[in-house]
Amino acid sequence: MLRSCAPRLRTLGALRGLTGGARPAVGDAGPALRLFSSEKFIDKDRSLPNPSWSKEIRLLFDQFMKKCEDGSWKRVPSYRYISPQDSKPTKEEGQMSRARIFSRSYDDGLGFEFVMFHNDVEKRTVCFFQGGPHLQGPSGLLHGGALATMIDVTGGVTAVMTGEFVMTANLNINFKRPIPLGSVIVINSQIDKVEGRKFFVSCDVQSVDEKTLYSNATGLFISLDPEKK
Ligand SMILES: CCCCCCCCCCCC(=O)SCCNC(=O)CCNC(=O)[C@H](O)C(C)(C)COP(=O)(O)OP(=O)(O)OC[C@H]1O[C@@H](n2cnc3c(N)ncnc32)[C@H](O)[C@@H]1OP(=O)(O)O
């Protein structure tokens, strides 16, 4: 437990802009790279546009970057590796030395392409997601597990940005309409209630024109008990 949480906590620091140095703060759209100069490792911020992004997701990205200008919204940076140690062979033997964050483990365009924006005052997060061809479930449709992943990550980020580092305790997802593979969808997530260490989050998943509700979900995220950490 201790071993797996420590690198996540480092990531949380970077995610919330709590660490200084060359790591980009949340909402800092400028730096595309996270630099760990002592380790001479460069990890790309993967929530920035790449050539696989459709015009639609690019347009949404541009619209929300404008909303970031007054500070009300912040873009949430996102990386493939939890820490520099995970980017190169480690003391771990075999496959574990190649660990990547699941939602960033695919090459550009093949899997999870997404960017998230967080609004601190409203305690909500918007995720623009384009599912690539390696996320197929039924023919031509997005796999439900891929959508569950994105709901989990968006809800988790919403809780993390509101509180502390959390683990997912419960997810309850209604799959209402199938999602065409490759289409752009919008995941809206908000904090409904906070009770001690428990963050109750709800999510809805819609088409960009808001005419189709693909899914809705609730989740419980729990911050780690300091005594158990
Ligand atoms: C990469 C970083 C970037 C940051 C980006 C963040 C996005 C990350 C998204 C991915 C996240 C993951 O994949 S996380 C990986 C998947 N999740 C896991 O592996 C979690 C496994 N479960 C656990 O480790 C544990 O059960 C915890 C940490 C969730 C909770 O354990 P605990 O801390 O000991 O909590 P415990 O004392 O038992 O319970 C505290 C309170 O919560 C309630 N509670 C506990 N579990 C539940 C439950 N399932 N449903 C209802 N209620 C529950 C209890 O009744 C209690 O209520 P009361 O009596 O106080 O009222």
Short mmCIF file of C-alpha atoms in Angstrom, two decimals, residues 1-6 9 164-165 167 197-198 222-229:
data_model
loop_
_atom_site.label_atom_id
_atom_site.label_comp_id
_atom_site.label_asym_id
_atom_site.label_seq_id
_atom_site.Cartn_x
_atom_site.Cartn_y
_atom_site.Cartn_z
CA MET A 1 0.00 0.00 0.00
CA LEU A 2 2.67 2.44 1.05
CA ARG A 3 4.73 1.61 -1.98
CA SER A 4 1.96 2.20 -4.50
CA CYS A 5 0.64 5.40 -2.95
CA ALA A 6 3.89 7.30 -2.61
CA LEU A 9 1.13 11.44 -3.99
CA GLU A 164 -6.67 15.36 -1.01
CA PHE A 165 -5.38 12.29 -2.74
CA MET A 167 -8.89 6.20 -4.02
CA ARG A 197 -12.84 11.70 4.03
CA LYS A 198 -15.68 10.77 1.67
CA ILE A 222 -12.12 8.33 -0.20
CA SER A 223 -9.03 10.20 0.88
CA LEU A 224 -6.45 8.12 2.66
CA ASP A 225 -6.60 7.83 6.41
CA PRO A 226 -3.42 9.52 7.69
CA GLU A 227 -3.05 6.76 10.26
CA LYS A 228 -3.23 4.05 7.60
CA LYS A 229 -1.05 5.88 5.03
#
